[in-house]
Tab-separated table of C-alpha atoms in Angstrom:
chain	number	residue	atom	x	y	z
A	99	MET	CA	91.021	77.141	94.738
A	100	ARG	CA	90.094	74.341	97.071
A	101	PHE	CA	92.337	73.771	100.083
A	102	ASN	CA	92.877	70.076	99.439
A	103	ARG	CA	94.304	70.748	95.941
A	104	TYR	CA	97.195	72.688	97.404
A	105	ARG	CA	98.513	70.449	100.168
A	106	LYS	CA	101.280	68.954	98.070
A	107	GLN	CA	102.146	72.243	96.460
A	108	ALA	CA	102.263	74.007	99.841
A	109	ALA	CA	104.460	71.302	101.304
A	110	ALA	CA	106.874	71.593	98.405
A	111	CYS	CA	107.018	75.347	98.707
A	112	LEU	CA	107.563	75.165	102.470
A	113	ALA	CA	110.494	72.955	101.834
A	114	THR	CA	111.929	75.434	99.437
A	115	LEU	CA	111.469	78.288	101.841
A	116	THR	CA	113.253	76.354	104.541
A	117	LEU	CA	116.310	76.184	102.290
A	118	LEU	CA	115.962	79.724	100.990
A	119	LEU	CA	114.802	81.796	103.965
A	120	THR	CA	116.406	84.909	102.676
A	121	GLY	CA	116.054	84.324	98.958
A	122	PRO	CA	113.396	85.126	96.410
A	123	GLY	CA	109.777	84.036	97.130
A	124	CYS	CA	108.145	80.870	95.691
A	125	SER	CA	104.564	80.645	94.521
A	126	PHE	CA	101.892	78.999	96.638
A	127	GLY	CA	99.783	78.773	95.419
A	128	MET	CA	70.336	84.284	105.774
A	129	THR	CA	68.699	84.887	102.563
A	130	GLY	CA	67.325	88.482	102.585
A	131	GLY	CA	68.322	88.797	106.235
A	132	SER	CA	70.319	91.556	107.896
A	133	ALA	CA	73.429	91.295	109.937
A	134	THR	CA	72.564	91.632	113.657
A	135	ILE	CA	74.485	92.306	116.838
A	136	VAL	CA	74.190	89.937	119.726
A	137	PRO	CA	75.739	91.470	122.836
A	138	LEU	CA	77.498	89.141	125.164
A	139	ASN	CA	76.102	88.839	128.634
A	140	ALA	CA	78.143	88.315	131.799
A	141	ALA	CA	77.408	84.582	131.837
A	142	SER	CA	79.001	84.085	128.453
A	143	LEU	CA	82.292	85.504	129.537
A	144	GLN	CA	84.870	83.704	131.714
A	145	ASN	CA	88.465	84.185	132.828
A	146	GLU	CA	91.191	81.600	132.969
A	147	ASN	CA	94.931	81.504	132.914
A	148	SER	CA	96.300	81.712	129.418
A	149	ALA	CA	99.034	79.356	128.058
A	150	VAL	CA	100.568	82.403	126.365
A	151	THR	CA	103.017	84.417	128.422
A	152	THR	CA	101.828	88.067	128.798
A	153	ASN	CA	102.839	91.062	130.845
A	154	ALA	CA	99.196	91.692	131.960
A	155	ALA	CA	98.358	91.571	135.679
A	156	SER	CA	95.306	89.472	134.922
A	157	ALA	CA	94.663	86.701	132.368
A	158	PRO	CA	93.404	87.665	128.923
A	159	SER	CA	89.667	87.511	128.254
A	160	VAL	CA	88.150	84.286	126.920
A	161	PHE	CA	85.155	85.228	124.888
A	162	GLY	CA	82.015	83.179	124.477
A	163	SER	CA	82.273	80.615	121.644
A	164	VAL	CA	81.403	81.822	118.151
A	165	GLN	CA	82.121	78.475	116.516
A	166	THR	CA	79.603	77.780	113.739
A	167	GLU	CA	78.323	74.329	112.778
A	168	THR	CA	80.127	72.451	110.083
A	169	THR	CA	77.405	71.632	107.531
A	170	ASP	CA	79.671	70.564	104.748
A	171	SER	CA	82.911	68.800	105.582
A	172	SER	CA	84.072	68.630	102.023
A	173	SER	CA	84.988	72.315	101.906
A	174	LEU	CA	86.115	74.972	104.366
A	175	PHE	CA	83.185	77.282	103.935
A	176	GLY	CA	80.402	74.861	102.884
A	177	PRO	CA	78.363	76.531	100.075
A	178	GLY	CA	80.125	79.822	100.799
A	179	ARG	CA	83.591	80.982	99.750
A	180	LEU	CA	86.217	83.612	100.681
A	181	THR	CA	87.742	85.845	97.977
A	182	MET	CA	90.713	88.051	98.663
A	183	LEU	CA	91.026	90.622	95.917
A	184	ALA	CA	94.343	91.691	94.351
A	185	ASN	CA	95.003	95.257	93.338
A	186	HIS	CA	94.116	95.413	89.640
A	187	ASP	CA	94.752	99.121	89.302
A	188	THR	CA	98.155	99.726	90.729
A	189	ALA	CA	101.058	97.744	92.325
A	190	ALA	CA	100.254	99.052	95.746
A	191	GLN	CA	99.387	96.946	98.794
A	192	MET	CA	95.695	96.873	99.974
A	193	LEU	CA	93.257	94.659	101.872
A	194	SER	CA	89.977	93.694	100.303
A	195	VAL	CA	88.096	90.481	101.232
A	196	ILE	CA	84.634	89.292	100.312
A	197	ILE	CA	82.991	86.317	102.118
A	198	GLU	CA	79.957	84.751	100.572
A	199	THR	CA	77.899	83.098	103.318
A	200	GLY	CA	76.247	80.635	100.900
A	201	GLN	CA	72.753	82.021	101.694
A	202	GLY	CA	72.821	85.121	99.498
A	203	GLY	CA	74.580	87.450	101.910
A	204	LEU	CA	78.063	88.900	101.850
A	205	ILE	CA	80.587	89.998	104.413
A	206	VAL	CA	83.262	92.507	103.355
A	207	VAL	CA	86.480	93.279	105.168
A	208	ASP	CA	87.884	96.789	104.299
A	209	GLY	CA	87.866	97.089	100.483
A	210	GLY	CA	91.060	98.684	99.232
A	211	TRP	CA	92.011	102.071	97.642
A	212	ARG	CA	89.605	104.500	95.925
A	213	GLU	CA	91.062	103.339	92.632
A	214	ASN	CA	89.885	99.813	93.419
A	215	SER	CA	86.194	100.829	93.906
A	216	GLN	CA	84.936	99.881	90.469
A	217	TYR	CA	86.423	96.380	90.484
A	218	LEU	CA	85.129	95.840	94.038
A	219	LEU	CA	81.714	97.081	93.101
A	220	GLU	CA	81.628	94.754	90.089
A	221	GLN	CA	82.574	91.776	92.267
A	222	LEU	CA	79.919	92.632	94.920
A	223	LYS	CA	77.214	92.906	92.187
A	224	ALA	CA	78.304	89.628	90.669
A	225	LYS	CA	77.905	87.957	94.023
A	226	GLY	CA	74.378	89.253	94.614
A	227	GLY	CA	75.085	92.807	95.908
A	228	HIS	CA	73.751	92.302	99.393
A	229	VAL	CA	76.364	93.116	102.028
A	230	GLN	CA	75.104	92.025	105.428
A	231	ALA	CA	78.188	93.192	107.273
A	232	TRP	CA	80.973	95.516	106.140
A	233	LEU	CA	83.879	95.287	108.610
A	234	LEU	CA	86.441	98.083	108.762
A	235	THR	CA	89.752	97.489	110.495
A	236	HIS	CA	91.149	101.056	110.507
A	237	PRO	CA	90.850	104.301	108.437
A	238	ASP	CA	93.875	103.964	106.137
A	239	THR	CA	93.320	104.818	102.440
A	240	ASP	CA	94.443	101.358	101.207
A	241	HIS	CA	91.743	99.752	103.311
A	242	VAL	CA	88.656	102.106	103.311
A	243	GLY	CA	89.124	104.248	100.270
A	244	ALA	CA	87.043	101.950	98.021
A	245	LEU	CA	84.042	101.905	100.433
A	246	ALA	CA	84.060	105.705	100.598
A	247	GLU	CA	84.189	105.983	96.795
A	248	ILE	CA	81.304	103.504	96.330
A	249	LEU	CA	79.133	105.373	98.785
A	250	TYR	CA	79.915	108.802	97.220
A	251	GLN	CA	79.639	107.671	93.494
A	252	HIS	CA	77.454	104.552	93.418
A	253	SER	CA	74.986	105.031	96.239
A	254	GLY	CA	72.153	102.588	96.001
A	255	GLU	CA	73.751	100.194	93.559
A	256	ILE	CA	74.275	97.634	96.316
A	257	THR	CA	72.615	96.983	99.616
A	258	ILE	CA	74.595	97.429	102.822
A	259	ASP	CA	72.818	96.299	106.050
A	260	GLY	CA	75.560	97.401	108.476
A	261	VAL	CA	78.985	98.924	108.624
A	262	TYR	CA	81.021	98.040	111.723
A	263	TYR	CA	84.082	100.044	112.964
A	264	SER	CA	85.857	101.621	115.924
A	265	PHE	CA	87.600	104.956	115.324
A	266	LEU	CA	89.531	107.227	117.721
A	267	ASP	CA	88.550	110.799	118.346
A	268	ASP	CA	88.925	113.165	115.414
A	269	ALA	CA	91.252	115.363	117.452
A	270	TRP	CA	93.721	112.461	117.833
A	271	TYR	CA	93.970	111.960	114.079
A	272	GLN	CA	94.327	115.721	113.487
A	273	GLN	CA	97.092	115.855	116.102
A	274	LYS	CA	98.940	112.916	114.678
A	275	ASP	CA	98.647	113.097	110.883
A	276	ALA	CA	96.686	115.618	108.725
A	277	GLN	CA	96.437	113.100	105.856
A	278	VAL	CA	94.903	110.443	108.011
A	279	ALA	CA	92.484	113.002	109.549
A	280	SER	CA	91.442	113.956	106.059
A	281	MET	CA	90.746	110.315	105.101
A	282	VAL	CA	88.708	109.875	108.317
A	283	SER	CA	86.634	113.029	107.466
A	284	TYR	CA	86.151	111.859	103.903
A	285	LEU	CA	85.046	108.382	104.999
A	286	LYS	CA	82.607	109.759	107.629
A	287	GLY	CA	81.080	111.945	104.982
A	288	ALA	CA	80.505	108.862	102.852
A	289	LEU	CA	79.087	106.851	105.702
A	290	ALA	CA	76.576	109.675	106.420
A	291	LYS	CA	74.932	108.741	103.102
A	292	LEU	CA	73.769	105.448	104.717
A	293	PRO	CA	70.820	105.260	107.082
A	294	ALA	CA	71.939	105.978	110.599
A	295	GLU	CA	70.657	102.556	111.877
A	296	THR	CA	73.176	100.812	109.581
A	297	LEU	CA	76.232	102.557	111.181
A	298	HIS	CA	77.806	100.750	114.120
A	299	GLY	CA	80.799	102.818	115.136
A	300	ASP	CA	80.415	101.695	118.787
A	301	ILE	CA	81.508	98.106	118.492
A	302	THR	CA	83.057	96.622	121.638
A	303	ALA	CA	85.454	93.805	122.338
A	304	GLY	CA	83.697	90.404	122.602
A	305	GLN	CA	80.617	91.609	120.687
A	306	ILE	CA	79.116	89.116	118.286
A	307	ILE	CA	77.563	90.076	114.924
A	308	GLU	CA	75.439	87.560	113.073
A	309	ALA	CA	75.287	87.538	109.238
A	310	GLY	CA	73.137	84.686	108.144
A	311	PRO	CA	74.962	81.375	108.969
A	312	ALA	CA	78.136	83.351	109.770
A	313	LYS	CA	79.153	84.756	113.124
A	314	ILE	CA	81.612	87.591	113.602
A	315	GLN	CA	83.342	88.423	116.841
A	316	VAL	CA	85.020	91.815	117.517
A	317	LEU	CA	88.308	91.140	119.314
A	318	ASN	CA	89.253	94.694	120.297
A	319	GLN	CA	88.247	98.341	120.081
A	320	ALA	CA	90.657	100.702	118.423
A	321	TYR	CA	93.879	101.015	120.518
A	322	GLN	CA	95.199	104.568	120.974
A	323	MET	CA	98.986	104.331	120.759
A	324	LYS	CA	101.591	106.910	120.033
A	325	ASN	CA	103.764	104.812	117.767
A	326	ASP	CA	102.489	103.614	114.360
A	327	PHE	CA	99.214	105.094	115.562
A	328	VAL	CA	96.854	104.405	112.654
A	329	ASN	CA	97.984	100.809	112.143
A	330	ASN	CA	97.900	100.001	115.827
A	331	SER	CA	94.326	101.250	115.914
A	332	SER	CA	93.256	98.349	113.807
A	333	VAL	CA	90.300	96.288	114.982
A	334	ALA	CA	90.751	92.538	114.770
A	335	TYR	CA	87.774	90.374	113.840
A	336	LEU	CA	87.032	86.643	113.922
A	337	VAL	CA	84.656	85.422	111.227
A	338	SER	CA	83.279	81.898	111.619
A	339	LEU	CA	81.463	80.132	108.719
A	340	ASN	CA	80.777	76.367	108.318
A	341	GLY	CA	82.999	75.712	111.341
A	342	THR	CA	85.929	77.486	109.810
A	343	ASN	CA	87.356	80.425	111.830
A	344	VAL	CA	89.156	83.288	110.018
A	345	VAL	CA	91.000	86.014	112.043
A	346	PHE	CA	91.560	89.338	110.392
A	347	LEU	CA	94.313	91.546	111.917
A	348	GLY	CA	94.184	94.535	109.675
A	349	ASP	CA	97.371	96.464	109.958
A	350	LEU	CA	98.000	95.834	113.680
A	351	ALA	CA	101.693	96.536	114.411
A	352	GLN	CA	104.014	95.268	117.160
A	353	SER	CA	102.537	97.306	120.057
A	354	GLY	CA	98.952	96.628	119.041
A	355	GLY	CA	99.663	92.922	118.681
A	356	GLU	CA	101.213	92.773	122.166
A	357	GLN	CA	98.123	94.568	123.573
A	358	LEU	CA	95.816	92.178	121.800
A	359	LEU	CA	97.809	89.184	123.091
A	360	ASN	CA	97.334	90.623	126.639
A	361	ASP	CA	93.641	91.338	126.189
A	362	VAL	CA	92.448	88.221	124.403
A	363	ASP	CA	93.228	84.481	124.829
A	364	LEU	CA	94.134	84.037	121.186
A	365	ARG	CA	94.644	80.310	121.644
A	366	SER	CA	90.925	79.860	122.510
A	367	LEU	CA	89.735	81.256	119.224
A	368	GLY	CA	90.277	78.079	117.203
A	369	CYS	CA	91.824	80.023	114.344
A	370	ASP	CA	92.059	78.119	111.112
A	371	ILE	CA	92.987	80.994	108.790
A	372	VAL	CA	94.766	84.263	109.602
A	373	GLN	CA	95.166	87.398	107.540
A	374	MET	CA	98.715	88.465	107.723
A	375	SER	CA	98.952	91.789	109.579
A	376	HIS	CA	100.226	94.847	107.680
A	377	HIS	CA	100.492	92.903	104.464
A	378	GLY	CA	102.994	90.521	106.069
A	379	GLN	CA	105.713	92.874	107.304
A	380	THR	CA	106.244	95.001	110.450
A	381	GLY	CA	102.850	93.883	111.699
A	382	VAL	CA	102.234	91.883	114.832
A	383	GLY	CA	105.033	89.866	116.327
A	384	TYR	CA	105.659	86.119	116.074
A	385	GLU	CA	104.024	85.431	119.403
A	386	VAL	CA	100.608	86.522	118.062
A	387	TYR	CA	100.764	84.044	115.193
A	388	LYS	CA	102.086	81.391	117.517
A	389	ALA	CA	99.138	81.861	119.850
A	390	LEU	CA	96.599	81.859	116.965
A	391	ARG	CA	98.107	78.638	115.501
A	392	PRO	CA	96.521	78.920	112.002
A	393	ARG	CA	96.745	76.325	109.332
A	394	ILE	CA	96.362	78.771	106.460
A	395	CYS	CA	97.675	82.285	105.813
A	396	LEU	CA	96.101	85.055	103.752
A	397	TRP	CA	98.802	87.379	102.367
A	398	PRO	CA	97.396	90.686	100.994
A	399	THR	CA	100.810	91.298	99.545
A	400	PRO	CA	101.973	92.380	96.075
A	401	GLN	CA	104.998	90.704	94.398
A	402	TRP	CA	107.494	93.424	95.212
A	403	LEU	CA	106.607	93.302	98.931
A	404	TRP	CA	106.570	89.512	99.000
A	405	ASP	CA	110.124	89.623	97.572
A	406	ASN	CA	111.264	92.661	99.624
A	407	ASP	CA	112.240	94.237	96.320
A	408	ASN	CA	112.734	97.994	96.172
A	409	GLY	CA	113.805	97.854	92.541
A	410	GLY	CA	117.121	96.277	93.045
A	411	GLY	CA	115.985	92.687	93.139
A	412	ALA	CA	114.680	90.230	95.803
A	413	GLY	CA	115.979	91.206	99.238
A	414	SER	CA	117.015	94.706	98.279
A	415	GLY	CA	114.384	96.540	100.342
A	416	SER	CA	114.111	97.286	104.051
A	417	TRP	CA	110.708	95.598	104.506
A	418	ARG	CA	110.619	92.606	106.808
A	419	THR	CA	108.471	90.292	104.737
A	420	LEU	CA	111.162	87.553	104.523
A	421	GLU	CA	111.364	87.472	108.326
A	422	THR	CA	107.567	87.017	108.581
A	423	ARG	CA	107.717	84.265	105.904
A	424	ASN	CA	110.357	82.490	107.971
A	425	TRP	CA	107.974	82.630	110.995
A	426	MET	CA	105.265	80.866	109.037
A	427	VAL	CA	107.764	78.096	108.078
A	428	ARG	CA	108.493	77.694	111.792
A	429	LEU	CA	104.786	77.354	112.545
A	430	GLY	CA	104.364	74.726	109.827
A	431	ILE	CA	101.683	76.615	107.874
A	432	GLU	CA	99.914	74.230	105.472
A	433	ALA	CA	98.891	76.675	102.739
A	434	TYR	CA	99.544	80.285	101.637
A	435	TYR	CA	97.139	82.400	99.586
A	436	CYS	CA	98.842	85.548	98.306
A	437	THR	CA	97.516	88.419	96.105
A	438	LYS	CA	100.799	88.582	94.304
A	439	ASP	CA	99.274	85.742	92.306
A	440	GLY	CA	95.958	87.627	91.639
A	441	ASP	CA	92.577	87.215	93.300
A	442	GLN	CA	92.637	84.312	95.845
A	443	VAL	CA	89.574	82.112	96.325
A	444	ILE	CA	89.071	79.591	99.112
A	445	GLU	CA	86.016	77.273	99.025
C-alpha cells in the first residue's frame, strides 16, 4: 500500500478513535554487496542539551547523521519497500519485517516464531533471497524462533551476509528464566551454522551498518534490568532508506524506554515511522513516542490484542493496547499499518 492512498482513510479513522477511545478498534488501513559496519569516530559524535526532559546527569548522545539521500520523492522507500508480515500460522503476536533496498538486498528485523519459518523463507526467496543484514532485537521466541528454524532446517537456501545482535550473559538468562535461557541456547546453536565472520554479537550504541543504499544505526546495547528483563534487553535500530527513517523498538518496556530516552536524543533521529514496542501494549512510555515524533506507526499486533479482547469482547482484557492507541491519537499520527489486517506493505 502506498502512503498517499491512506491519508484520507487514516484521517477518518483517527476521528473515529477520538470519539471511541475505549471502544473497539477501527481498520486503517548494493547489488551483490554485503552489509558492512562503519564505526563512528569521535569527531562524528557530539553532545548537546536535549529538548526532552530526562533524569540523566548529562545530556543524551546525539549520534552522527545516518540520513540517506532521497532519490525518489514519489514513494517513501524509492524502488525499495517495507513488508511487515502477519502471523499466518497462529493467532499469536510476533515481529517479522523485511525491507527490500531496491538494489537486490534485504534487511530483516527479527522474523517471528518457529512456526512462521516456512512462510518467512518463501517471502525471502521471492524477494531474491539475499539478506544483507539480519537485525535481532532480543531473544524471545516470537521474534527469533523463525531465524533459528531456518538455519537448522534450511541452511544454504538463502544467503545471509550478517546477523547483528546484543545479548546478555548466558548466566543472566539462566538465573532469570529457564525458558528464555533455552531459547538463547537454541538460537546460538543455529547461529553457529553460519560463518563466524557473519556474526556480529558485539554491536555498540551509535554503530552504523551499511546495507547497499540503506544505513542502519544501533541505538543501544542490550540493557540488563531486573524487571521485564528479556523485553527490556531489546536493541533499538534506526533504518534509513531513500531519506525515510524507521525506528524499530522491539519489545522495549517502560524501564528500557526510559533508559533509551536518557541515552539517546531521540528527537534528533528524524523518525518517520516507528514500530510499536511490545506489539503496542506495556511497551515504552508515551514520552518515547513523543520524542520520536513519527508520522506512521507499524503495529505488529493481532486482532485480539488490538481490541484488548480476552474472549469476552473488545475491552475485556487486561492489555493496554487501547491506551497506546489513544497516545497515537494525541500525537496526530497520519497512518497506521497493523498486522491484524494481514501482511502490511509500504512503498
